[in-house]
């Protein structure tokens, strides 16, 4: 029996019992027949010059043929010098570098900047083979250790990023990816896809960071002002949990909808191709639930269609301008708490709040229950797609979601966006100039439409398309179609001439009334009990008052930290450590995580946090 294997596998079972149970058969096979020639035949394992084991794969050396330990110690020191909190290994070979870095993290006299160690390995035999040959005991002593063995590439981001919004200072943005060509040779396609996903998520996080930096003040001001409206709103989660959308369209009136019934949704965006689809959408609305983004509302109402749901997520005033002066009394408006306050004056049937990964909303969700997560895909259209899925869609048809500029247009003619361009144009800033600036302002690129023709797009649109591609792949129970062949092609989306109809489809309830007051299938099946207001307790336990109290308490702690940093002294580290523990225990600690700047100067960090807290406290309304 192999004593190294026995020692390693025992430590592995103690540290990762669920993973050990998942690969129980493989572990038993290795334990019984590990010495049998051929079980690890993918490697040529041989002694190095110093007597340690090394290996090669397809004539590529995994480790030094002279002294793999010395090579590994050198690599571990170089990885520590990167000053990253996380190091992600793409494969590990026999594990020499992985184990050396683990030893540096566990036993080093000097503090090691690496706090989290991640191993990505698609093949369990390669992972367990490494533990068969060399000692991995130091690895299982690492406090923050992630072993992703046999994990699908799309699922890895959840492990690496977590559930919190990443503003560029955590997850893969705070990680170094260690890639050795021989380590990934056995599953090159898998590792290439993982590396591509990591790079895409880094780009997304950079966008998040820039967006948060740009809109932080706006999010805070809007959210604080909108607290007075919170009692009047419902939650997306209530209608999603209540059975979703009935076979006749709209929200189920009494319990869950019949599972076999197809549920058709049309997601309407304001792309140029919507113009050719508008005349048909009114007839389609009898057979499907209409969900539109705010930029498309003007065009829909002009065509005599009141959508079942309107989605708006942008906190800026100009986003509210897309619906300003309009009314859709049969529609349900879905928005986060951080939208412009004027949005809450929009005349509609009901306003439902959705979740957002920002502190004010998160606090109230922790007290009142989840509002309803519409994801973070970077665009309002991605939130609208998630809404369709939450409401029970089996088929989602995209109308006007072009993610490109077919025939040089940015939006449908007559859209609120185009009217905004027109209204702000002058002799020096013409409509054409504004249109060109919009098209070429985000790294223009080319892509193909569904007929293989070249269309102009940009890096921002391609990022949105990647989000749809990944979500569609992750949700095979929902089929996504496009109603326009001229839109940029999204893998996983097929072309449909019209939403399919048939028995059990959304057309079974019919329509009543006339244009402008049409009672569609989507608007007559609302469960009014599920659309009630958010329930807030009153008196001493009032949730808004407790929120304000927590804000003031957190502000006091940060002010104290600033004062301690200015005074300094030998006890500074101890005093700050105590304050940090109190800040971490605050129900609003997420404010600090998002707003803390990436700087080594503690005084600057706390002064920056102090300014952020001033934004919150200056907007307390009572």
XYZ file of C-alpha atoms in Angstrom:
622
model
C 0.000 0.000 0.000
C 1.135 3.563 -0.756
C 1.660 5.432 2.545
C 1.664 8.850 0.820
C -1.681 8.083 -0.814
C -3.196 6.847 2.442
C -2.062 9.976 4.277
C -3.288 12.315 1.555
C -6.646 10.669 0.993
C -7.395 10.605 4.719
C -6.710 14.350 4.952
C -8.811 14.911 1.810
C -11.790 12.999 3.224
C -11.645 14.981 6.459
C -11.445 18.322 4.664
C -13.849 17.625 1.780
C -16.192 14.781 2.821
C -18.844 15.576 0.188
C -16.268 15.644 -2.611
C -14.741 12.406 -1.315
C -18.164 10.777 -1.373
C -18.772 12.023 -4.936
C -15.580 10.310 -6.129
C -15.840 7.333 -3.802
C -15.546 4.750 -6.588
C -12.424 6.333 -8.059
C -10.809 6.575 -4.629
C -11.580 2.917 -3.940
C -10.204 1.919 -7.352
C -6.923 3.749 -6.700
C -6.672 2.396 -3.160
C -7.111 -1.171 -4.406
C -5.187 -1.017 -7.665
C -3.056 2.105 -7.440
C 0.114 0.202 -8.109
C -1.359 -1.459 -11.154
C 0.478 -0.306 -14.249
C -1.707 1.816 -16.481
C -4.039 3.545 -14.021
C -2.016 6.762 -14.399
C -0.652 5.973 -17.838
C -1.371 9.508 -19.040
C 1.889 10.446 -17.218
C 5.368 9.082 -17.553
C 6.411 9.260 -13.889
C 10.163 9.004 -13.327
C 12.841 10.000 -10.807
C 14.515 13.397 -11.153
C 18.288 13.820 -10.728
C 17.864 14.594 -7.006
C 15.787 11.449 -6.456
C 12.346 13.117 -6.272
C 9.588 12.187 -8.649
C 8.895 14.170 -11.779
C 6.724 13.403 -14.802
C 6.077 14.236 -18.410
C 3.052 14.169 -20.695
C 3.331 13.915 -24.474
C 7.064 14.702 -24.257
C 6.329 17.807 -22.166
C 7.922 17.926 -18.704
C 5.530 18.712 -15.870
C 8.346 19.590 -13.479
C 12.116 19.944 -13.432
C 14.039 16.789 -14.306
C 16.801 17.887 -11.923
C 15.211 19.328 -8.773
C 11.410 19.737 -8.805
C 11.341 20.907 -5.151
C 13.716 23.819 -5.815
C 11.765 24.768 -8.923
C 8.506 24.677 -6.919
C 9.884 26.816 -4.056
C 11.069 29.403 -6.579
C 7.660 29.439 -8.300
C 5.859 29.801 -4.952
C 8.014 32.809 -4.068
C 7.246 34.420 -7.420
C 3.511 33.823 -6.938
C 3.622 35.398 -3.470
C 5.424 38.395 -4.965
C 2.377 39.061 -7.189
C 0.620 40.414 -4.060
C -2.683 38.790 -4.969
C -5.078 37.463 -2.339
C -5.992 34.469 -4.503
C -3.932 32.217 -6.753
C -5.834 29.998 -9.178
C -3.950 26.958 -10.489
C -5.048 25.630 -13.870
C -4.130 22.023 -13.167
C -1.229 21.116 -10.885
C 0.775 18.351 -12.520
C 2.087 16.272 -9.632
C 1.434 19.249 -7.360
C 4.952 20.448 -6.529
C 4.203 24.168 -7.081
C 0.752 23.900 -5.542
C 2.103 22.222 -2.396
C 5.028 24.651 -2.100
C 2.711 27.666 -2.205
C 0.467 25.989 0.383
C 3.496 25.478 2.625
C 4.469 29.122 2.197
C 0.947 30.152 3.240
C 0.858 27.834 6.271
C 4.399 27.787 7.609
C 6.073 30.969 6.383
C 7.653 33.207 9.044
C 6.826 36.345 7.040
C 3.133 37.057 6.284
C 2.122 35.647 2.896
C -0.151 37.920 0.802
C -1.874 34.854 -0.698
C -4.881 33.979 1.459
C -6.889 31.772 -0.884
C -5.684 28.839 -2.940
C -7.763 27.430 -5.808
C -7.163 24.352 -7.946
C -9.138 23.821 -11.153
C -8.918 20.269 -12.532
C -11.576 18.702 -14.803
C -10.253 15.125 -14.571
C -10.446 13.465 -11.134
C -7.789 10.890 -12.129
C -5.238 13.653 -12.683
C -6.120 15.181 -9.312
C -5.981 11.941 -7.347
C -2.922 10.819 -9.321
C -1.008 13.813 -7.978
C -1.972 12.845 -4.416
C -0.793 9.303 -5.122
C 2.781 10.377 -5.779
C 3.702 13.325 -3.504
C 2.746 14.619 -0.048
C -0.185 17.081 -0.113
C -0.627 17.413 3.661
C 0.270 21.137 3.674
C -2.430 21.814 1.092
C -5.220 20.577 3.364
C -3.944 22.836 6.140
C -4.709 25.971 4.071
C -7.686 27.742 5.628
C -9.172 29.125 2.393
C -8.842 26.235 -0.030
C -11.025 25.565 -3.069
C -10.690 22.260 -4.936
C -12.759 22.376 -8.130
C -12.509 18.830 -9.499
C -14.734 17.860 -12.420
C -16.598 21.171 -12.142
C -18.347 22.444 -15.314
C -16.679 25.577 -16.626
C -19.861 27.672 -16.315
C -20.240 26.732 -12.647
C -16.737 27.804 -11.703
C -17.525 31.517 -11.681
C -19.904 31.043 -8.771
C -17.058 29.503 -6.762
C -14.537 32.138 -7.764
C -16.716 35.235 -7.642
C -19.258 34.509 -4.900
C -22.737 36.037 -4.838
C -21.770 39.655 -4.072
C -21.380 42.262 -6.776
C -17.721 42.594 -7.733
C -16.474 46.149 -8.154
C -12.992 45.114 -9.152
C -11.518 44.371 -5.713
C -12.478 40.745 -5.131
C -13.040 37.422 -6.917
C -11.117 36.897 -10.144
C -10.126 40.576 -10.179
C -8.048 39.968 -7.044
C -6.611 36.680 -8.324
C -3.563 35.553 -10.263
C -4.125 32.696 -12.695
C -1.166 30.287 -12.782
C -0.957 28.462 -16.099
C 1.777 26.003 -17.100
C 1.262 24.574 -20.625
C 2.084 21.007 -19.598
C -0.419 21.166 -16.696
C -3.336 21.903 -19.039
C -2.306 19.746 -21.991
C -4.661 16.884 -21.083
C -7.796 19.087 -21.234
C -6.761 22.080 -23.294
C -10.245 22.990 -24.537
C -11.673 22.979 -21.006
C -8.893 25.127 -19.555
C -9.040 27.545 -22.489
C -12.765 28.052 -21.873
C -12.169 28.612 -18.140
C -9.413 31.152 -18.813
C -11.674 32.934 -21.309
C -14.477 33.030 -18.725
C -12.120 34.486 -16.140
C -10.981 37.202 -18.549
C -14.573 38.022 -19.467
C -15.513 38.272 -15.805
C -12.517 40.505 -15.153
C -13.731 42.780 -17.924
C -17.216 42.724 -16.420
C -15.797 43.579 -13.002
C -13.870 46.488 -14.478
C -17.138 47.738 -15.933
C -18.803 47.253 -12.540
C -16.005 49.183 -10.838
C -16.218 52.063 -13.303
C -20.015 52.063 -13.082
C -19.992 52.016 -9.292
C -17.440 54.820 -9.164
C -19.503 56.894 -11.579
C -22.940 56.257 -10.072
C -22.216 55.614 -6.383
C -23.507 59.018 -5.286
C -26.562 58.707 -7.508
C -27.423 55.222 -6.228
C -27.137 56.398 -2.641
C -29.212 59.560 -3.117
C -31.935 57.795 -5.103
C -32.202 54.835 -2.726
C -32.401 57.046 0.352
C -35.072 59.264 -1.234
C -37.090 56.264 -2.440
C -37.431 54.697 1.014
C -40.660 56.643 1.484
C -42.182 54.720 -1.427
C -41.218 51.272 -0.209
C -44.520 50.662 1.613
C -46.488 51.168 -1.610
C -44.595 48.590 -3.685
C -44.801 44.840 -4.072
C -42.019 42.335 -4.738
C -41.145 40.430 -7.885
C -40.401 37.408 -5.693
C -44.052 37.262 -4.582
C -45.424 36.649 -8.065
C -42.530 34.388 -9.002
C -43.036 32.265 -5.876
C -46.788 32.223 -6.408
C -46.732 30.053 -9.494
C -45.299 32.325 -12.148
C -47.288 32.853 -15.316
C -50.392 30.932 -16.179
C -50.905 29.213 -19.505
C -53.159 32.088 -20.553
C -50.397 34.650 -20.080
C -49.869 36.925 -17.124
C -49.446 36.011 -13.481
C -51.159 32.902 -12.176
C -54.432 33.664 -10.448
C -54.732 30.657 -8.231
C -51.745 28.479 -7.428
C -49.132 27.038 -9.745
C -49.722 26.965 -13.472
C -49.996 23.547 -15.119
C -46.424 22.425 -15.710
C -46.916 21.091 -19.275
C -48.490 24.330 -20.582
C -46.117 26.368 -22.733
C -45.731 29.936 -21.505
C -44.759 32.435 -24.188
C -43.079 35.756 -23.470
C -42.036 38.508 -25.869
C -39.139 40.640 -24.643
C -39.353 44.002 -26.412
C -36.301 46.258 -26.721
C -35.927 49.478 -28.730
C -33.513 48.263 -31.409
C -33.999 49.362 -35.042
C -35.596 46.051 -36.112
C -38.533 46.647 -33.741
C -40.005 48.957 -36.374
C -40.932 46.054 -38.668
C -42.302 44.004 -35.753
C -44.526 46.630 -34.116
C -47.575 46.086 -36.376
C -47.604 42.392 -35.392
C -47.011 42.726 -31.651
C -50.586 43.809 -30.926
C -51.946 40.532 -32.317
C -49.171 38.545 -30.632
C -50.048 40.095 -27.257
C -53.132 37.867 -27.156
C -50.887 34.830 -27.196
C -47.931 35.918 -25.064
C -46.909 38.043 -22.120
C -45.256 41.290 -23.226
C -42.237 42.441 -21.233
C -40.577 45.622 -22.440
C -37.565 47.663 -21.437
C -38.276 51.307 -20.700
C -36.792 52.599 -23.977
C -39.368 50.600 -25.978
C -42.459 51.757 -24.048
C -43.108 54.853 -26.164
C -43.110 52.793 -29.377
C -45.399 50.113 -27.894
C -47.954 52.603 -26.607
C -47.935 54.363 -29.963
C -48.800 50.996 -31.547
C -51.722 50.600 -29.111
C -50.072 47.971 -26.917
C -49.811 48.249 -23.148
C -47.134 45.769 -22.090
C -47.783 43.428 -19.186
C -44.456 44.348 -17.584
C -42.108 47.321 -17.963
C -38.536 46.999 -16.681
C -36.332 49.958 -15.763
C -33.064 49.564 -13.850
C -30.913 52.608 -14.704
C -30.643 55.136 -11.827
C -30.075 58.132 -14.114
C -32.611 60.839 -14.832
C -32.402 60.278 -18.573
C -33.680 56.710 -18.059
C -36.769 58.139 -16.373
C -37.163 60.444 -19.381
C -37.999 57.371 -21.480
C -41.262 56.956 -19.542
C -41.840 60.572 -18.438
C -45.217 61.903 -19.550
C -46.441 58.423 -20.469
C -49.012 56.260 -18.723
C -49.722 52.546 -18.949
C -52.454 51.791 -16.412
C -52.622 48.086 -17.300
C -48.881 47.496 -16.899
C -46.752 46.424 -13.957
C -43.541 48.395 -13.554
C -40.501 46.486 -12.272
C -37.547 48.448 -10.893
C -34.881 48.413 -8.150
C -34.984 50.825 -5.230
C -32.208 52.955 -6.761
C -34.071 54.277 -9.819
C -34.708 57.998 -10.156
C -37.410 59.064 -7.632
C -39.643 60.373 -10.418
C -40.117 56.790 -11.638
C -42.407 56.170 -8.660
C -44.839 58.759 -10.080
C -45.373 56.717 -13.241
C -49.044 55.830 -13.763
C -49.300 52.053 -13.915
C -51.171 49.186 -12.296
C -48.480 48.372 -9.738
C -44.772 48.884 -9.030
C -42.766 45.812 -8.032
C -39.287 46.049 -6.556
C -36.498 43.747 -7.721
C -33.250 42.976 -5.930
C -29.985 44.776 -6.434
C -26.607 44.023 -4.894
C -26.270 47.373 -3.156
C -26.432 48.130 0.565
C -29.757 49.956 0.984
C -31.779 47.403 -0.947
C -29.845 44.491 0.581
C -30.608 45.716 4.104
C -34.362 45.845 3.511
C -34.334 42.485 1.772
C -32.646 40.979 4.825
C -35.593 42.240 6.884
C -38.501 41.827 4.449
C -37.395 38.907 2.295
C -35.869 38.889 -1.170
C -37.428 41.324 -3.629
C -36.585 39.099 -6.615
C -33.170 38.729 -8.232
C -33.074 39.749 -11.890
C -29.343 39.168 -12.143
C -26.567 41.525 -13.145
C -26.037 41.205 -16.883
C -25.075 44.818 -17.517
C -28.202 45.818 -19.448
C -31.867 46.304 -18.717
C -32.646 43.687 -21.384
C -30.774 41.031 -19.397
C -32.870 41.926 -16.339
C -36.011 41.655 -18.483
C -34.944 38.189 -19.704
C -34.435 37.075 -16.109
C -37.867 38.434 -15.215
C -39.425 36.296 -17.949
C -37.627 33.245 -16.595
C -38.689 33.975 -13.005
C -42.303 34.313 -14.120
C -42.230 30.817 -15.593
C -41.458 31.356 -19.274
C -40.855 28.299 -21.406
C -40.242 30.339 -24.573
C -38.834 33.875 -24.763
C -39.021 35.751 -28.062
C -36.657 38.695 -28.549
C -38.084 41.681 -30.427
C -35.807 44.621 -31.154
C -32.917 43.223 -29.090
C -30.365 43.810 -31.853
C -27.145 44.344 -29.852
C -25.846 45.986 -33.030
C -26.573 48.853 -35.405
C -28.326 47.382 -38.442
C -28.316 49.854 -41.356
C -26.494 52.349 -39.118
C -29.428 52.904 -36.764
C -29.084 52.892 -32.982
C -32.770 52.765 -31.967
C -36.160 52.357 -33.574
C -37.341 55.509 -35.340
C -39.526 57.581 -33.048
C -38.214 55.953 -29.872
C -37.767 58.035 -26.747
C -33.990 57.668 -27.130
C -34.116 59.110 -30.632
C -36.429 61.905 -29.456
C -33.937 62.711 -26.692
C -31.126 62.957 -29.262
C -33.319 65.168 -31.453
C -34.414 67.419 -28.585
C -30.832 68.090 -27.480
C -29.374 68.616 -30.956
C -28.208 71.964 -32.292
C -26.135 73.345 -35.155
C -22.868 72.009 -33.740
C -24.269 68.832 -32.216
C -26.613 67.509 -34.866
C -28.746 64.397 -34.671
C -26.319 62.675 -37.036
C -23.336 63.585 -34.839
C -25.019 62.230 -31.718
C -25.992 59.059 -33.569
C -22.404 58.536 -34.751
C -21.023 59.235 -31.285
C -23.315 56.550 -29.844
C -22.290 54.002 -32.478
C -18.547 54.571 -32.300
C -18.139 55.475 -28.625
C -17.475 51.973 -27.259
C -14.774 50.314 -29.372
C -16.682 49.499 -32.581
C -16.370 45.927 -33.818
C -18.023 43.717 -36.403
C -20.137 40.623 -35.893
C -22.606 38.556 -37.926
C -26.385 38.489 -37.967
C -28.517 35.347 -38.217
C -28.105 35.257 -42.015
C -24.324 35.504 -41.786
C -24.193 39.148 -42.878
C -21.735 41.572 -41.255
C -23.236 44.056 -38.772
C -21.616 46.863 -36.805
C -21.552 46.395 -33.040
C -19.144 47.279 -30.208
C -17.361 45.726 -27.226
C -20.164 46.741 -24.859
C -22.812 44.985 -26.972
C -20.604 41.904 -27.286
C -20.350 41.741 -23.504
C -24.165 41.804 -23.294
C -24.345 39.092 -25.968
C -21.929 36.933 -23.968
C -24.178 37.312 -20.912
C -27.196 36.092 -22.906
C -25.168 33.234 -24.352
C -24.026 32.057 -20.911
C -27.472 32.443 -19.293
C -29.227 30.621 -22.136
C -26.738 27.758 -21.830
C -27.259 27.646 -18.057
C -31.083 27.586 -18.342
C -31.908 24.858 -20.880
C -35.493 24.682 -19.631
C -36.138 28.081 -21.276
C -35.967 28.337 -25.063
C -34.948 31.741 -26.462
C -35.856 32.867 -29.974
C -35.328 36.032 -32.001
C -37.993 37.589 -34.199
C -35.438 39.411 -36.377
C -32.762 37.909 -38.598
C -30.864 41.246 -38.756
C -29.879 41.276 -35.075
C -26.387 40.224 -33.965
C -26.338 36.447 -33.649
C -26.295 35.097 -30.095
C -25.253 31.424 -29.811
C -28.186 29.389 -28.497
C -30.837 31.701 -29.979
C -32.837 30.548 -33.006
C -34.903 32.572 -35.464
C -38.708 32.425 -35.331
C -41.090 34.218 -37.687
C -43.668 34.608 -34.901
C -44.402 33.242 -31.410
C -45.863 29.767 -31.798
C -49.464 29.187 -30.773
C -51.521 26.107 -30.050
C -53.493 24.376 -27.341
C -52.565 25.536 -23.897
C -50.804 28.658 -25.161
C -51.298 32.188 -24.041
C -54.133 32.861 -26.442
C -56.735 30.794 -24.611
C -58.149 33.642 -22.527
C -58.618 36.062 -25.400
C -58.790 39.854 -25.113
C -61.434 42.399 -24.231
C -61.821 46.124 -24.667
C -60.340 48.436 -27.276
C -56.893 49.731 -28.098
C -55.482 51.740 -25.245
C -57.556 49.867 -22.670
C -57.086 46.345 -23.930
C -57.320 43.678 -21.246
C -54.766 41.198 -22.491
C -54.195 37.722 -21.178
C -51.275 39.050 -19.210
C -53.244 41.778 -17.443
C -56.382 39.842 -16.451
C -54.718 37.018 -14.539
C -52.996 39.034 -11.827
C -53.225 37.600 -8.354
C -53.921 40.797 -6.441
C -53.095 39.199 -3.096
C -49.579 38.565 -4.354
C -49.242 42.180 -5.499
C -49.782 43.643 -2.044
C -47.567 46.271 -0.448
C -44.387 45.477 1.394
C -45.187 44.971 5.066
C -43.220 47.196 7.436
C -43.657 47.023 11.189
C -44.453 50.214 13.054
C -43.533 51.596 16.459
C -40.261 50.839 18.218
C -39.269 48.159 15.715
C -39.878 50.281 12.626
C -37.508 48.964 9.958
C -36.703 52.315 8.408
C -35.841 53.811 11.797
C -33.561 50.859 12.572
C -31.880 51.355 9.194
C -31.158 54.985 10.037
C -29.845 53.948 13.459
C -27.473 51.420 11.877
C -26.275 54.088 9.449
C -25.451 56.488 12.268
C -23.696 53.767 14.263
C -21.544 52.769 11.279
C -20.712 56.428 10.635
C -19.557 56.796 14.236
C -17.238 53.789 13.939
C -15.666 55.102 10.736
C -15.235 58.569 12.254
C -13.465 56.956 15.197
C -11.171 55.054 12.807
C -10.243 58.327 11.053
C -9.485 59.917 14.416
C -7.308 56.966 15.505
C -5.345 57.100 12.225
C -4.682 60.823 12.652
C -3.534 60.412 16.285
C -1.475 57.275 15.544
C 0.558 55.763 18.365
C 1.804 52.265 19.261
C -1.719 50.999 19.948
C -3.053 51.988 16.519
C -3.133 48.469 15.042
C -4.939 47.073 18.082
C -7.456 49.916 18.117
C -8.166 49.660 14.394
C -8.519 45.896 14.635
C -11.189 46.331 17.297
C -13.034 48.934 15.201
C -12.800 46.719 12.106
C -14.448 43.874 14.020
C -17.306 46.190 15.003
C -17.647 47.469 11.426
C -17.709 43.888 10.082
C -20.508 43.065 12.552
C -22.663 45.964 11.328
C -25.776 45.035 9.288
C -24.515 47.607 6.783
C -20.951 46.290 6.477
C -21.580 45.856 2.722
C -21.305 49.650 2.397
C -17.699 49.428 3.550
C -16.863 46.464 1.305
C -18.097 48.248 -1.803
C -16.801 51.731 -1.026
C -13.379 50.922 0.475
C -10.726 52.194 -1.981
C -7.802 50.030 -3.070
C -5.036 51.922 -1.301
C -2.489 50.919 1.288
C -2.912 54.172 3.218
C -5.362 53.443 6.037
C -6.115 57.088 6.726
C -7.066 57.654 3.079
C -9.255 54.548 3.159
C -11.196 55.672 6.207
C -11.481 59.264 5.017
C -12.937 57.990 1.744
C -15.407 55.845 3.702
C -16.205 58.874 5.851
C -17.213 60.843 2.741
C -19.398 57.950 1.591
C -21.170 57.784 4.946
C -21.816 61.535 4.740
C -23.738 60.884 1.518
C -25.961 58.409 3.347
C -26.557 60.415 6.514
C -27.175 63.701 4.661
C -30.081 62.011 2.860
C -31.807 60.711 5.999
C -35.306 62.108 5.739
C -36.300 61.825 9.381
